[in-house]
XYZ file of C-alpha atoms in Angstrom:
95
model
C -3.483 -6.031 51.888
C -0.110 -4.339 51.382
C 0.594 -1.451 48.980
C 2.529 -3.694 46.569
C -0.404 -6.042 45.987
C -2.342 -5.397 42.830
C -5.853 -6.435 42.086
C -6.656 -8.510 39.013
C -8.787 -5.654 37.699
C -5.878 -3.197 37.607
C -3.635 -5.784 35.924
C -6.187 -6.459 33.194
C -6.715 -2.718 32.646
C -2.973 -2.158 32.280
C -2.676 -5.127 29.913
C -5.577 -3.894 27.793
C -4.025 -0.426 27.603
C -0.688 -1.923 26.539
C -2.403 -4.019 23.865
C -4.324 -0.990 22.581
C -1.111 1.038 22.460
C 0.687 -1.769 20.624
C -2.196 -2.092 18.184
C -2.134 1.672 17.575
C 1.613 1.562 16.914
C 1.125 -1.287 14.453
C -1.652 0.566 12.614
C 0.495 3.712 12.500
C 3.450 1.712 11.109
C 1.268 0.098 8.408
C -0.166 3.499 7.484
C 3.379 4.853 7.139
C 4.296 1.901 4.910
C 1.201 2.525 2.773
C 2.097 6.209 2.369
C 5.678 5.232 1.512
C 4.423 2.747 -1.088
C 2.149 5.322 -2.762
C 4.931 7.930 -2.809
C 7.339 5.332 -4.193
C 4.952 4.496 -7.028
C 4.503 8.193 -7.824
C 8.271 8.700 -7.819
C 8.763 5.663 -10.082
C 6.240 6.996 -12.622
C 7.862 10.448 -12.497
C 11.340 8.997 -13.042
C 10.169 6.955 -16.038
C 8.493 10.016 -17.558
C 11.589 12.141 -16.911
C 13.824 9.530 -18.527
C 11.609 9.325 -21.607
C 11.375 13.129 -21.846
C 15.152 13.578 -21.645
C 15.623 10.863 -24.276
C 13.116 12.647 -26.502
C 14.895 15.984 -25.955
C 18.210 14.376 -26.923
C 16.608 13.065 -30.135
C 15.158 16.520 -30.864
C 18.082 18.833 -30.034
C 21.200 16.763 -30.687
C 22.520 16.073 -34.156
C 22.156 12.432 -35.244
C 25.913 11.703 -35.174
C 26.140 12.756 -31.479
C 22.877 11.230 -30.204
C 24.370 7.910 -29.139
C 27.135 9.694 -27.213
C 24.661 11.926 -25.338
C 22.296 9.005 -24.705
C 25.163 6.920 -23.317
C 26.276 9.788 -21.054
C 22.728 10.285 -19.793
C 22.322 6.548 -19.132
C 25.633 6.520 -17.262
C 24.506 9.388 -15.019
C 21.215 7.593 -14.295
C 23.076 4.346 -13.544
C 25.512 6.098 -11.173
C 22.675 7.874 -9.356
C 20.804 4.576 -8.949
C 23.980 2.862 -7.683
C 24.567 5.597 -5.109
C 20.966 5.385 -3.943
C 21.104 1.603 -3.640
C 24.392 1.640 -1.716
C 23.064 4.347 0.638
C 19.930 2.322 1.366
C 21.929 -0.870 1.935
C 24.177 0.970 4.411
C 21.127 2.296 6.230
C 19.565 -1.153 6.428
C 22.614 -3.269 7.252
C 25.181 -0.714 8.204
């Protein structure tokens, strides 16, 4: 037998190792997605609570005749921040 010949046993061992490595990568990727999902849900809840708290603070501290102006400005800032975040993510994905 020459040095370049491989036995079926060594080929199956290498294939099994590659499959195990691929499986481990897939599990790691799914775990990362799960962590990202949980953190995303936590961030979503925090953003909703922050939005409601700021709206409540505007109702408490701002005179009634200026409330709609402050609420509109706050909503505009939130909308611009969301638009920037969406455009950044779209550039990352398709850019």
